[in-house]
mmCIF file of C-alpha atoms in Angstrom:
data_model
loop_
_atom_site.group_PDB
_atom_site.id
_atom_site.type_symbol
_atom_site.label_atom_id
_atom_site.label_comp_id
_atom_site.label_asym_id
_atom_site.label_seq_id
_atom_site.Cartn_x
_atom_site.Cartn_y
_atom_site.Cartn_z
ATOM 1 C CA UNK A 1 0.000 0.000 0.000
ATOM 2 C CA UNK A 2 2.887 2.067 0.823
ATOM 3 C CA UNK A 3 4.369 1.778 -2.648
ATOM 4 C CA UNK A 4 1.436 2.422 -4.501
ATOM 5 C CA UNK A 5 1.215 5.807 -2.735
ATOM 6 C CA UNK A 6 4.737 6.607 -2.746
ATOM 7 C CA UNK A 7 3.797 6.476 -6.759
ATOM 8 C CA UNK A 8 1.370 9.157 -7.492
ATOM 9 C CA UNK A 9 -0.606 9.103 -10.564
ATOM 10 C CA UNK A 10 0.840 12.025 -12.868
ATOM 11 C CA UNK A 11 -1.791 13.611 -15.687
ATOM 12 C CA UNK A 12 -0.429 16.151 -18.128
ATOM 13 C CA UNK A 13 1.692 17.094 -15.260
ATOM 14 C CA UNK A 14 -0.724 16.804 -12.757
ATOM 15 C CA UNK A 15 -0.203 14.579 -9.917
ATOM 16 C CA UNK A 16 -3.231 12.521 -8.440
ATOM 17 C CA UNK A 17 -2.690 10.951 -5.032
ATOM 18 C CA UNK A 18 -6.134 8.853 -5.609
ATOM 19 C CA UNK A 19 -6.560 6.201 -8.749
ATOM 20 C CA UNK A 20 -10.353 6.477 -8.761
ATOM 21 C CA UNK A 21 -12.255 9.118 -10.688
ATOM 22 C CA UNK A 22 -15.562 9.093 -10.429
ATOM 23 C CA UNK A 23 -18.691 9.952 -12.143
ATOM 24 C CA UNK A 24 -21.330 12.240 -11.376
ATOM 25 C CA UNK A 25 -24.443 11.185 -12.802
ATOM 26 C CA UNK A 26 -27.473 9.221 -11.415
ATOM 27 C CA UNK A 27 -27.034 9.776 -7.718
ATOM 28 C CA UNK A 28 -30.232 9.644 -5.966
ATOM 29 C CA UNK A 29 -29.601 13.227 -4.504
ATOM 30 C CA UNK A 30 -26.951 15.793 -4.448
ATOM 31 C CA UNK A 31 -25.913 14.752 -0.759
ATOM 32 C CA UNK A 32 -25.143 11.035 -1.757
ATOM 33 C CA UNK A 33 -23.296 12.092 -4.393
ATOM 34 C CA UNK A 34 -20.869 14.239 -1.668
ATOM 35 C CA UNK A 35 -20.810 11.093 0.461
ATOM 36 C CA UNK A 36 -19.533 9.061 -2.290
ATOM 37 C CA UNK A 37 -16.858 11.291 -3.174
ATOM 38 C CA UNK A 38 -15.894 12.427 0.279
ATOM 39 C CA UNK A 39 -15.597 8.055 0.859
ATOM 40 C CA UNK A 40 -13.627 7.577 -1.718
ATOM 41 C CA UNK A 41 -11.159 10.483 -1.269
ATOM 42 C CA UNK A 42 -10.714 10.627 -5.134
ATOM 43 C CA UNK A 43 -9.859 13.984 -6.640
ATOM 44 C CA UNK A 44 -11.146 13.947 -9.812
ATOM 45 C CA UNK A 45 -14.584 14.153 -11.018
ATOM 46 C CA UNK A 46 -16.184 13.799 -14.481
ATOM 47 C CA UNK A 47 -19.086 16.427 -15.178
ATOM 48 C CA UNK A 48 -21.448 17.166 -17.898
ATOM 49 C CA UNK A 49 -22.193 20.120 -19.784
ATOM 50 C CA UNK A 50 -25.630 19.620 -20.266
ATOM 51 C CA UNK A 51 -25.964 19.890 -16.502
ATOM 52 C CA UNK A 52 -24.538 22.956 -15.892
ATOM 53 C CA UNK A 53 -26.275 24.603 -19.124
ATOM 54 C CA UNK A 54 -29.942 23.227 -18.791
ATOM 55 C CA UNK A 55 -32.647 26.033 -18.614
ATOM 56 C CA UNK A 56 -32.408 28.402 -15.375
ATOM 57 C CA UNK A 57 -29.534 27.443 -14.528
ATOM 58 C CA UNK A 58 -30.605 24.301 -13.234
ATOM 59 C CA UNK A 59 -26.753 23.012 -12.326
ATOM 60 C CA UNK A 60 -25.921 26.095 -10.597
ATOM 61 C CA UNK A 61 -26.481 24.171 -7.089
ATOM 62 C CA UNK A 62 -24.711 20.698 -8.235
ATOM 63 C CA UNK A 63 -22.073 23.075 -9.354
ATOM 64 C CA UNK A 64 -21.837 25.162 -5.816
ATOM 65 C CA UNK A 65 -21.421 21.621 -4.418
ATOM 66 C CA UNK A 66 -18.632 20.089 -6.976
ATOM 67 C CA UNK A 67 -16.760 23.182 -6.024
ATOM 68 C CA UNK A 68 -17.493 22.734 -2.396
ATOM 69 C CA UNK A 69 -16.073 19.241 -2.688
ATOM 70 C CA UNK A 70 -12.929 20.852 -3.822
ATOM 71 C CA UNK A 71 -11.940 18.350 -6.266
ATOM 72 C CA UNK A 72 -10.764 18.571 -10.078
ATOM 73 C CA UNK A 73 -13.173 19.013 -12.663
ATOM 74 C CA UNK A 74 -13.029 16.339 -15.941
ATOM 75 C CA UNK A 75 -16.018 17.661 -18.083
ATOM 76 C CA UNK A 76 -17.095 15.362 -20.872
ATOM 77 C CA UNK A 77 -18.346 15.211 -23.817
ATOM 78 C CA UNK A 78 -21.005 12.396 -23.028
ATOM 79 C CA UNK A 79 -24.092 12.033 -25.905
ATOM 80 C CA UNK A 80 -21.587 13.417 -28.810
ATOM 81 C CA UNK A 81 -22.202 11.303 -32.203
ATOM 82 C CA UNK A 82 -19.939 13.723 -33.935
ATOM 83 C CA UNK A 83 -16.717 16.000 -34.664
ATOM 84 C CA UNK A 84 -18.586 19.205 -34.762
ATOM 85 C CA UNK A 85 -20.664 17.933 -31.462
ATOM 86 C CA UNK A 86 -17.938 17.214 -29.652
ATOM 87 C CA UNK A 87 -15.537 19.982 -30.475
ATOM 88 C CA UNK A 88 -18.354 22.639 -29.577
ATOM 89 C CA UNK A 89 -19.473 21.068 -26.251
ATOM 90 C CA UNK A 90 -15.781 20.784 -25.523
ATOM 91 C CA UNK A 91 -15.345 24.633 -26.069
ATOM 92 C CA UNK A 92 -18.637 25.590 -24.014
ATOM 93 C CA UNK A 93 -17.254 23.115 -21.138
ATOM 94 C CA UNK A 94 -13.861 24.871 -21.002
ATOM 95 C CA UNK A 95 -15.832 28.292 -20.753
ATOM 96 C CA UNK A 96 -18.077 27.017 -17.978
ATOM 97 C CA UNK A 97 -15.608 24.996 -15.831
ATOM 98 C CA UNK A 98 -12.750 26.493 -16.690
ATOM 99 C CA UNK A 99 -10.521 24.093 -17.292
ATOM 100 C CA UNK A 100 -8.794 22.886 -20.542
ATOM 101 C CA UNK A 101 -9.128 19.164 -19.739
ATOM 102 C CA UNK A 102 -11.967 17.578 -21.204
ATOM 103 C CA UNK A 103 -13.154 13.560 -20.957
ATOM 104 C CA UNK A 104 -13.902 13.215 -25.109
ATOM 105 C CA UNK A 105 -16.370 10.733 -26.496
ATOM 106 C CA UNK A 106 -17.881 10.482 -29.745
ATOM 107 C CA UNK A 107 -19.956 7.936 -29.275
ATOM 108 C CA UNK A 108 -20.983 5.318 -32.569
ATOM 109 C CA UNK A 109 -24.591 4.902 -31.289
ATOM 110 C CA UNK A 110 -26.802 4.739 -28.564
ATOM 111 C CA UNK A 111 -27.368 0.978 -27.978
ATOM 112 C CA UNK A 112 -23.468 -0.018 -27.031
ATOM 113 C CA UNK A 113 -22.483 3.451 -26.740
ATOM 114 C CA UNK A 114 -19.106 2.300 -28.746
ATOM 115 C CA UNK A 115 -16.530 5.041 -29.399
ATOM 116 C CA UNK A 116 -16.818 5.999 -32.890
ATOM 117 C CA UNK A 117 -12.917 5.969 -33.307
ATOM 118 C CA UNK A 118 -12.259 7.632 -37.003
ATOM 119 C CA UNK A 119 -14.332 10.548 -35.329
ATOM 120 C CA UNK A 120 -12.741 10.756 -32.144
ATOM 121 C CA UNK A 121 -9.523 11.151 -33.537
ATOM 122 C CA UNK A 122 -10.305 13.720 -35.502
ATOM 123 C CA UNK A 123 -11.373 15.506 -32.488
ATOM 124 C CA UNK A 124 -8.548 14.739 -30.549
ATOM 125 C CA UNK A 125 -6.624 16.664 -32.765
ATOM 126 C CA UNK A 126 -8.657 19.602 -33.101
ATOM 127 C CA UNK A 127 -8.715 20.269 -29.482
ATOM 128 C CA UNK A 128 -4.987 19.242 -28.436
ATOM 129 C CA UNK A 129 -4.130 21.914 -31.432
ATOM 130 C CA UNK A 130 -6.624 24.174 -29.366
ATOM 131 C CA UNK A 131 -4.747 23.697 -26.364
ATOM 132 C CA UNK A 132 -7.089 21.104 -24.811
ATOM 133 C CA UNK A 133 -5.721 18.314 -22.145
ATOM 134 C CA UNK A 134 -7.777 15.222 -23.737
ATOM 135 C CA UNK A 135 -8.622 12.071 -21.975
ATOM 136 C CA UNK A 136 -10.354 10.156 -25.359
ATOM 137 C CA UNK A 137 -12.782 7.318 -24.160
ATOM 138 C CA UNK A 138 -11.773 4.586 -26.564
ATOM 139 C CA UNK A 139 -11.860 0.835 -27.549
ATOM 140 C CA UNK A 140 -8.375 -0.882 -26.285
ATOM 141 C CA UNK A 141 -7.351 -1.349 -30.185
ATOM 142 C CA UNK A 142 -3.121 -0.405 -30.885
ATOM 143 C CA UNK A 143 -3.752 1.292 -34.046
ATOM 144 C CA UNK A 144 -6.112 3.553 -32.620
ATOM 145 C CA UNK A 145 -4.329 4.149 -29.719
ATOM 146 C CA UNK A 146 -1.541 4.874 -31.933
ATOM 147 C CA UNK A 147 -3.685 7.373 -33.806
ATOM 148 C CA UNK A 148 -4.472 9.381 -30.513
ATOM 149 C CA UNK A 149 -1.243 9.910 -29.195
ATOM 150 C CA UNK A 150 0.045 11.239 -32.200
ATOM 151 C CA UNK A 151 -3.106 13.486 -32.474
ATOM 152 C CA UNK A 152 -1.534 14.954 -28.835
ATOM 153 C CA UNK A 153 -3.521 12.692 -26.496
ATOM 154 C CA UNK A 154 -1.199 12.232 -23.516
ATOM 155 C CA UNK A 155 -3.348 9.618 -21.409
ATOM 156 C CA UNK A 156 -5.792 6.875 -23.177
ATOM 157 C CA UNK A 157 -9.376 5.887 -21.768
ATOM 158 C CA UNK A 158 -10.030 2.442 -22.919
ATOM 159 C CA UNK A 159 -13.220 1.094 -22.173
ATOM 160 C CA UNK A 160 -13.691 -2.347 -19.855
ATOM 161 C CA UNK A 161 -16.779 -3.162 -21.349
ATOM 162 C CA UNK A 162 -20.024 -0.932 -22.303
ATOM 163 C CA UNK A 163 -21.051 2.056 -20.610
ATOM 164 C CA UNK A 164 -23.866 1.048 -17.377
ATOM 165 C CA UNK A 165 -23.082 -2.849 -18.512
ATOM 166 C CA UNK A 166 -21.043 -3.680 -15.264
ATOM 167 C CA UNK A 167 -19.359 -6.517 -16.970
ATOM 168 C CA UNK A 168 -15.736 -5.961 -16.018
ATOM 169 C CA UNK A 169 -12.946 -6.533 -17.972
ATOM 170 C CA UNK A 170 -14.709 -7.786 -21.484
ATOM 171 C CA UNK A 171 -11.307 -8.489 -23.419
ATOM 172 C CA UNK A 172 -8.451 -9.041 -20.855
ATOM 173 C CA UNK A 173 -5.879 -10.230 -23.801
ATOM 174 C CA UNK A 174 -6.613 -6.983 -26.012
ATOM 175 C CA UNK A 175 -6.046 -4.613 -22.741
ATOM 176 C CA UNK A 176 -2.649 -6.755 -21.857
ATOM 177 C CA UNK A 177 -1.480 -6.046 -25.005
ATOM 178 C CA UNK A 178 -2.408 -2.275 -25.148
ATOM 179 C CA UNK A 179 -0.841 -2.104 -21.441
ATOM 180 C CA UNK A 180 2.933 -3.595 -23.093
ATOM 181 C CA UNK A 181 2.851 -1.691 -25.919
ATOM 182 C CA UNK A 182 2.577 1.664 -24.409
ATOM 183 C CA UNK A 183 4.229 1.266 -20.786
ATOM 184 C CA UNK A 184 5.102 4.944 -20.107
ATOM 185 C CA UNK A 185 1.135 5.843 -21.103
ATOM 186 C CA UNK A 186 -1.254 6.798 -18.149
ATOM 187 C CA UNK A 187 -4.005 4.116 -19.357
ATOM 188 C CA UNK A 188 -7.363 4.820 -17.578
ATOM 189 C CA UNK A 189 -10.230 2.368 -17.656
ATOM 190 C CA UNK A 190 -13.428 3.947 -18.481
ATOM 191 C CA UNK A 191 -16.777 2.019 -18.173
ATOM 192 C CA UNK A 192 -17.528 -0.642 -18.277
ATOM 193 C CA UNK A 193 -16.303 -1.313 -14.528
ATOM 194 C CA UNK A 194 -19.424 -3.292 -11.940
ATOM 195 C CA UNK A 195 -17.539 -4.523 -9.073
ATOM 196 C CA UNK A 196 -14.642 -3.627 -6.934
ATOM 197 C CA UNK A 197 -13.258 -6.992 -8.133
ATOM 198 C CA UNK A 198 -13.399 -5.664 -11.674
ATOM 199 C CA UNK A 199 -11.289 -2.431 -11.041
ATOM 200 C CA UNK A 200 -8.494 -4.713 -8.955
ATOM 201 C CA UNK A 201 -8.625 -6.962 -11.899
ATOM 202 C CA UNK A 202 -7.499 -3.728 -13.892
ATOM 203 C CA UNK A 203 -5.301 -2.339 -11.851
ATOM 204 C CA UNK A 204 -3.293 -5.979 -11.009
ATOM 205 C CA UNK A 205 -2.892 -5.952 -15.208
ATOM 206 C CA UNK A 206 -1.051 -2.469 -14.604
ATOM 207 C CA UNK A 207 -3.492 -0.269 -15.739
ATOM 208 C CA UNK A 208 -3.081 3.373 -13.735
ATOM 209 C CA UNK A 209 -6.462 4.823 -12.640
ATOM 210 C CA UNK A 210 -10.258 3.636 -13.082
ATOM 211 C CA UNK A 211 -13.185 5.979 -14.224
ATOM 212 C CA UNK A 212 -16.758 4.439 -13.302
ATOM 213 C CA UNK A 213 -20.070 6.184 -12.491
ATOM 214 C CA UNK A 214 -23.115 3.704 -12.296
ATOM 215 C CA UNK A 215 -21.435 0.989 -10.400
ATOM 216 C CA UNK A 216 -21.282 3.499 -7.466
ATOM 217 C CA UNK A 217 -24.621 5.529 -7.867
ATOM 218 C CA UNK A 218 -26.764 2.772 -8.357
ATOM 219 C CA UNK A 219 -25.563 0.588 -5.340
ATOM 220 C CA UNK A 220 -28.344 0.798 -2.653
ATOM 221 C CA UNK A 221 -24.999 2.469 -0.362
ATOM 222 C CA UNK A 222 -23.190 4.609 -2.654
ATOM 223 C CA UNK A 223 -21.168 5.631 0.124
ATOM 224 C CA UNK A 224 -19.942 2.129 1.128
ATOM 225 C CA UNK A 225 -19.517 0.905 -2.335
ATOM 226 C CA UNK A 226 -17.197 4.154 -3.491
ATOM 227 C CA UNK A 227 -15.307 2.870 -0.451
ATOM 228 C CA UNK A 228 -14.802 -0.550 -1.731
ATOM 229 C CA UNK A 229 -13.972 0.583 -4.777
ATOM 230 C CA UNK A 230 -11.121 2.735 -3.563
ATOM 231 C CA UNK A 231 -9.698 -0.286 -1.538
ATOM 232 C CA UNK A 232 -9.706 -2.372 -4.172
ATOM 233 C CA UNK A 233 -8.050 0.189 -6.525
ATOM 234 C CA UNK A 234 -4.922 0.402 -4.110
ATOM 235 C CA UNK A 235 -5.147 -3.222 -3.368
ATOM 236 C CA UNK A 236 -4.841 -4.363 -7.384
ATOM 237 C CA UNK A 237 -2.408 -1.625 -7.834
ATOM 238 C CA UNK A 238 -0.219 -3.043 -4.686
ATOM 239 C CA UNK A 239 -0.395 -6.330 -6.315
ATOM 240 C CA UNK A 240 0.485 -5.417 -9.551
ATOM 241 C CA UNK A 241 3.566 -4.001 -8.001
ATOM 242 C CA UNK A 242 4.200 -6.600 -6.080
ATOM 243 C CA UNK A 243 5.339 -8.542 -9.653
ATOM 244 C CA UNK A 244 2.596 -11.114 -9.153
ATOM 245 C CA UNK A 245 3.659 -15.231 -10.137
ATOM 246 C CA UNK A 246 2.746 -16.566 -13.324
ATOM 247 C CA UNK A 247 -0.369 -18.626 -13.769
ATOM 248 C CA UNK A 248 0.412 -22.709 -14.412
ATOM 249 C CA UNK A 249 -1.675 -25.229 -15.943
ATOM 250 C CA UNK A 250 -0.118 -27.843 -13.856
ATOM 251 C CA UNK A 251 0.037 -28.338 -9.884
ATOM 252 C CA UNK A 252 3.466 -27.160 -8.157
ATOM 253 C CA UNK A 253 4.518 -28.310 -4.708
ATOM 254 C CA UNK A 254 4.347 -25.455 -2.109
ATOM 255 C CA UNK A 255 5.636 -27.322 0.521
ATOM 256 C CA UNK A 256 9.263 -29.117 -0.154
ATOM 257 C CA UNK A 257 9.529 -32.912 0.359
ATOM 258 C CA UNK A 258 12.721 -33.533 0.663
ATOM 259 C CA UNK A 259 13.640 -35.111 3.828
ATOM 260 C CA UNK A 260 10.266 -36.920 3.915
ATOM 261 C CA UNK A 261 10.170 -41.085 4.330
ATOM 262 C CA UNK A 262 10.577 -42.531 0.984
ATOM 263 C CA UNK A 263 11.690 -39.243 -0.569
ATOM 264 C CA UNK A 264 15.227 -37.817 -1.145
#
């Protein structure tokens, strides 16, 4: 545990001493939402535009209380199917929160809520040329990541599984691989994510930080669950740097038999 926090997370040159950023959305009320964040200690939060900008000024409160919280804002780009979408709702976020990092997804279509990669690149670039910080939500494919570095992307968001599906880890082999190719990249699943199990599982494959939302604001304690998650977090991350033992498919003696009768 020591280690892991002796190792803080570091963000376009932003360190983080907590792996878990949460979401904001779907909290029965305002003060649960406080709870969750306050029980997980995490410092970053992921916020919506459409929030903040709906009619009246309806997000004014929720964002009195995000500042109250005094954690890092991560607007996104959430319900973006394209380019033009998500390069103007990034440029009214960075208005309204003031900050030039922005969570961008250009999302395929509403049933699997897959990034729509060709289109989030394009994106990417637009906004790291416009000075943005961009965390891309993204499928754990190479050549894409590939794509959004060199479009300026310094930290990748690949998803676990769907958005709200709270299946875990959907394609450990693919996320291995994207973990060994780029080793020096902060790597951030996002969504996807159910159980605290699932975001250990992530972190003991030496991915850096996890992003969820429902997992924690539909559990009947949101408080208790954001908790768990952050335990778990640090736990898979202590593991991973504990250089866990490789997996065997046959049985290995763990207690030595020399010296027993019959055996030398």
């Amino acid at each position: 545990m020591t280690e892991a926090r002796d190792r803080p997370l570091t963000v376009y040159g932003t360190e983080l001493g907590s792996r878990l950023f949460l979401g904001t959305a779907q909290y029965p009320s305002p003060a649960v939402l406080a709870d969750a964040v306050r029980s997980a200690a995490c410092e970053v939060v992921t916020v919506s535009l459409r929030r903040e900008s709906g009619s009246e000024r309806a997000g004014h409160a929720f964002w009195q209380l995000i500042r109250d919280l005094g954690v890092r804002v991560l607007p996104n780009t959430a319900g973006c199917h394209t380019v033009k979408e998500a390069v103007t709702t990034a440029q009214m976020a960075r208005e309204v929160f003031g900050t030039p990092w922005i969570k961008l997804e250009v999302i395929r279509d509403d049933d699997t809520l897959q990034p729509e990669v060709f289109g989030l690149v394009e994106a990417a670039r637009i906004l790291s040329a416009e000075g943005f910080k961009v965390f891309p939500y993204t499928i754990e494919d190479l050549a894409v990541a590939d794509k959004l570095l060199n479009a300026g992307c310094e930290v990748l968001m690949p998803w676990g599984a769907p958005i709200g599906s709270g299946r875990g880890l959907n394609n450990v082999y693919a996320l291995r691989s994207l973990r060994a190719h780029f080793p020096e990249t902060p790597l951030v699943i996002d969504a996807g994510i159910g159980l605290p199990s699932h975001a250990a599982h992530a972190m003991e494959l030496g991915f850096d930080a996890i992003l969820l939302n429902t997992a924690v604001a539909k559990a009947g304690d949101p408080a208790a669950m954001a908790r768990a998650f952050a335990q778990a977090i640090d736990a898979g991350r202590c593991a991973f740097l504990a250089d866990p033992m490789e997996a065997r498919d046959m049985a290995a003696a763990s207690t030595p038999v020399l010296g027993m009768a019959f055996r030398s």
